mmCIF file of C-alpha atoms in Angstrom:
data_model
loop_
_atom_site.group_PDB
_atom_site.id
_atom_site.type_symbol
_atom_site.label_atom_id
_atom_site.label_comp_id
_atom_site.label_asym_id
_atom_site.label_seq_id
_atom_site.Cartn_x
_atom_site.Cartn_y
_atom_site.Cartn_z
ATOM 1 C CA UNK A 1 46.095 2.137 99.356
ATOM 2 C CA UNK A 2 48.206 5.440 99.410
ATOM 3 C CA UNK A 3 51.517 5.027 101.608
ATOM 4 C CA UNK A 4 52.936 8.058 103.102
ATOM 5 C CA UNK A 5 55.572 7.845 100.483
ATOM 6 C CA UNK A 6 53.255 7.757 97.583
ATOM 7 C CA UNK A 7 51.586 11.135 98.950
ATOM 8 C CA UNK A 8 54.781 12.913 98.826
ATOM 9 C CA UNK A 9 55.588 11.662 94.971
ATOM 10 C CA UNK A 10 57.706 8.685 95.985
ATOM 11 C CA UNK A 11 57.320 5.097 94.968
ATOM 12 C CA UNK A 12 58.024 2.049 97.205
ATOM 13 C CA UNK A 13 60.250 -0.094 95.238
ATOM 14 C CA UNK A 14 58.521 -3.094 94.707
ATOM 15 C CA UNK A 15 61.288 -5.351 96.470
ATOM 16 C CA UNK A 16 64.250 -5.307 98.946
ATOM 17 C CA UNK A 17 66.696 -5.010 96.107
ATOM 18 C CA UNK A 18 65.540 -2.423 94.376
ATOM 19 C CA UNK A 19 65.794 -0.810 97.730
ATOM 20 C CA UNK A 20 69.585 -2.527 98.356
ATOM 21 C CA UNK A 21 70.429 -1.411 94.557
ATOM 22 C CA UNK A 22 69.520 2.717 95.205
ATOM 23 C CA UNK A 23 71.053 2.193 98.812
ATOM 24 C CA UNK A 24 74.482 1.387 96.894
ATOM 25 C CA UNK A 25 73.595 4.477 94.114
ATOM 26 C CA UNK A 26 73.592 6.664 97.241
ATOM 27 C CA UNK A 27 76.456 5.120 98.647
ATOM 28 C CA UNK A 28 78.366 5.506 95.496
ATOM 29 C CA UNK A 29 77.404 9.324 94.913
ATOM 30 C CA UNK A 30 78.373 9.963 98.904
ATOM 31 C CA UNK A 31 81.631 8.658 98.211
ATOM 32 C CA UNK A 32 82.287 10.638 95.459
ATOM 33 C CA UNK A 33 81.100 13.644 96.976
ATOM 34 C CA UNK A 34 83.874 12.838 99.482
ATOM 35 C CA UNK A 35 85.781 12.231 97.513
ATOM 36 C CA UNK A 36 85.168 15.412 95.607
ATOM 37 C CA UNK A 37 85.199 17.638 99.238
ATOM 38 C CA UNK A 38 88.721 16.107 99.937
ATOM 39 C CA UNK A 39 90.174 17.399 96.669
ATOM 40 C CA UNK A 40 88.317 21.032 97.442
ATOM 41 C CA UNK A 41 89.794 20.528 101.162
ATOM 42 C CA UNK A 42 93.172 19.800 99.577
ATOM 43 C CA UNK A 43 92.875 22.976 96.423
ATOM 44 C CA UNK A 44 92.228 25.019 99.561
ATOM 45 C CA UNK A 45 94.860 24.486 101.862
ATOM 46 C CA UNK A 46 97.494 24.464 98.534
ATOM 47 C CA UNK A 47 95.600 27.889 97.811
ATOM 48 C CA UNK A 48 96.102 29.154 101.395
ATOM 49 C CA UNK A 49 99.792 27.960 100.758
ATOM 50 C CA UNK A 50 100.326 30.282 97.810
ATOM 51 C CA UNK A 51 98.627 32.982 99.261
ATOM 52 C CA UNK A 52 101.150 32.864 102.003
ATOM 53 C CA UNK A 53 103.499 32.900 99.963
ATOM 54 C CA UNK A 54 103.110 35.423 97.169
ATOM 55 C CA UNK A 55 102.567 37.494 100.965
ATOM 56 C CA UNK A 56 106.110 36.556 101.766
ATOM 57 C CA UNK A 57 107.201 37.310 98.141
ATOM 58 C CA UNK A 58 105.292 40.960 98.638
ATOM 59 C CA UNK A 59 107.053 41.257 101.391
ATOM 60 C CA UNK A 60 110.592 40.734 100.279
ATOM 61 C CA UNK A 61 110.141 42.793 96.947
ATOM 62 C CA UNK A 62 109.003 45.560 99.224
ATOM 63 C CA UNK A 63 112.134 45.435 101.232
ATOM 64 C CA UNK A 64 114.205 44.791 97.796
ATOM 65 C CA UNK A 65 112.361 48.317 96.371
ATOM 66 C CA UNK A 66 113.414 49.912 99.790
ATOM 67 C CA UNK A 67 117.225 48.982 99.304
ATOM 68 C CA UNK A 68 117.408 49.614 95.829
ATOM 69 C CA UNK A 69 115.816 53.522 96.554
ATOM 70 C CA UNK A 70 118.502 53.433 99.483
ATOM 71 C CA UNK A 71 121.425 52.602 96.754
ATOM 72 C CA UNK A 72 120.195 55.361 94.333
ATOM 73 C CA UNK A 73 119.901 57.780 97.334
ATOM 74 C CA UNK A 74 123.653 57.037 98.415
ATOM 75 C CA UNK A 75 124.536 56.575 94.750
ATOM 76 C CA UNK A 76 123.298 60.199 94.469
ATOM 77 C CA UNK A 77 125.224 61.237 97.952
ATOM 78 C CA UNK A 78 128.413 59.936 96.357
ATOM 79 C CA UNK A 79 128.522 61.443 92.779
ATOM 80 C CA UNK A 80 127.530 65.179 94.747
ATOM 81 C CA UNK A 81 130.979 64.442 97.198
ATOM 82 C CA UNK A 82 132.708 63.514 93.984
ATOM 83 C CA UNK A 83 131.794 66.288 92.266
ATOM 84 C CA UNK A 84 132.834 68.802 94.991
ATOM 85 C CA UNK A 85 135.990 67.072 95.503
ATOM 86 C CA UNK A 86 136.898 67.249 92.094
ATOM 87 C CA UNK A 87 135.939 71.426 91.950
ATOM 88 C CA UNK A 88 138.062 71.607 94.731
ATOM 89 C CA UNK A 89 140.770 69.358 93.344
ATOM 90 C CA UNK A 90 140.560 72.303 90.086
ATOM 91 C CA UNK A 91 140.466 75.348 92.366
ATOM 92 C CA UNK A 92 143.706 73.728 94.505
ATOM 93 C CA UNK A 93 145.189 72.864 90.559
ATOM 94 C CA UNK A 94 144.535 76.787 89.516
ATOM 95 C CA UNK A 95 145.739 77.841 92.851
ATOM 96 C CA UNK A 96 148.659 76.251 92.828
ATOM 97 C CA UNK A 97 149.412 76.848 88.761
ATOM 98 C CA UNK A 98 148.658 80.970 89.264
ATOM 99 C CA UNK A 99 151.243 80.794 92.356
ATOM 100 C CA UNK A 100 153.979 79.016 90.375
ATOM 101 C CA UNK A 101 153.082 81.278 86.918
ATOM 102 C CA UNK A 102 153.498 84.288 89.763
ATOM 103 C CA UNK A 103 157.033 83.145 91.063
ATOM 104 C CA UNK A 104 158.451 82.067 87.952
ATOM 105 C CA UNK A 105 157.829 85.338 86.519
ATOM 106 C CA UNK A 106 159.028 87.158 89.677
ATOM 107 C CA UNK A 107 161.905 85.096 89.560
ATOM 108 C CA UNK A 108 162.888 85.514 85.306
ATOM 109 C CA UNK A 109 162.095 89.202 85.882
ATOM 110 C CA UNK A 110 164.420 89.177 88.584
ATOM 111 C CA UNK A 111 167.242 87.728 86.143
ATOM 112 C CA UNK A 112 166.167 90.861 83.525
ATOM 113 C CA UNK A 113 166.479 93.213 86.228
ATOM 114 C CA UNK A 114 169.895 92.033 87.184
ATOM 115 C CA UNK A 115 171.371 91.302 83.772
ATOM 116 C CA UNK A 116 170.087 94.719 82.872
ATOM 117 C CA UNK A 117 171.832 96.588 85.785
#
């Protein structure tokens, strides 16, 4: 006598506890496959975590790159005022050394000119 469940390949166990004994298999292998979707569930949301915040980490080395280029720029804006206010410090220091050179030789060639009169 074929059963519908010998047609499609299956055997009837022979008794209830067969039956009760692969019942508790399945059982078994459902809770592990919980068991095994809880620890994906909990690798993904950890995952998400660190995506979020290697984002934030992005994020903040962006803005550090933005300062730094900011520093080098004003770095840069500094050293070029430095520079012109030390040429300008020289041209003042030859200024004022050609004027004095002019008036102390005005001055000791006045003195010649009188002790020669």
């Amino acid at each position: 006598m074929n059963t519908e469940f010998e047609i499609q390949g299956y055997e009837m166990p022979p008794n209830s506890t067969a039956l009760e004994q692969q019942m508790a298999e399945v059982r078994i292998s459902v809770g592990k496959m919980a068991d095994a979707l809880t620890k994906l569930a909990i690798l993904e949301e950890r995952h998400q975590a660190t995506i979020a915040r290697v984002a934030k980490m992005e994020d903040r080395i962006i803005d550090v790159a933005k300062k730094s280029n900011d520093m080098e720029l004003a770095q840069v804006r500094h050293f070029a005022t430095l520079d012109g206010i030390t040429s300008t410090i020289r041209v003042l220091w030859v200024v004022v050394g050609t004027t004095s050179i002019t008036f102390i030789g005005k001055f000791v060639m006045s003195f010649l000119h009188v002790g020669a009169i």
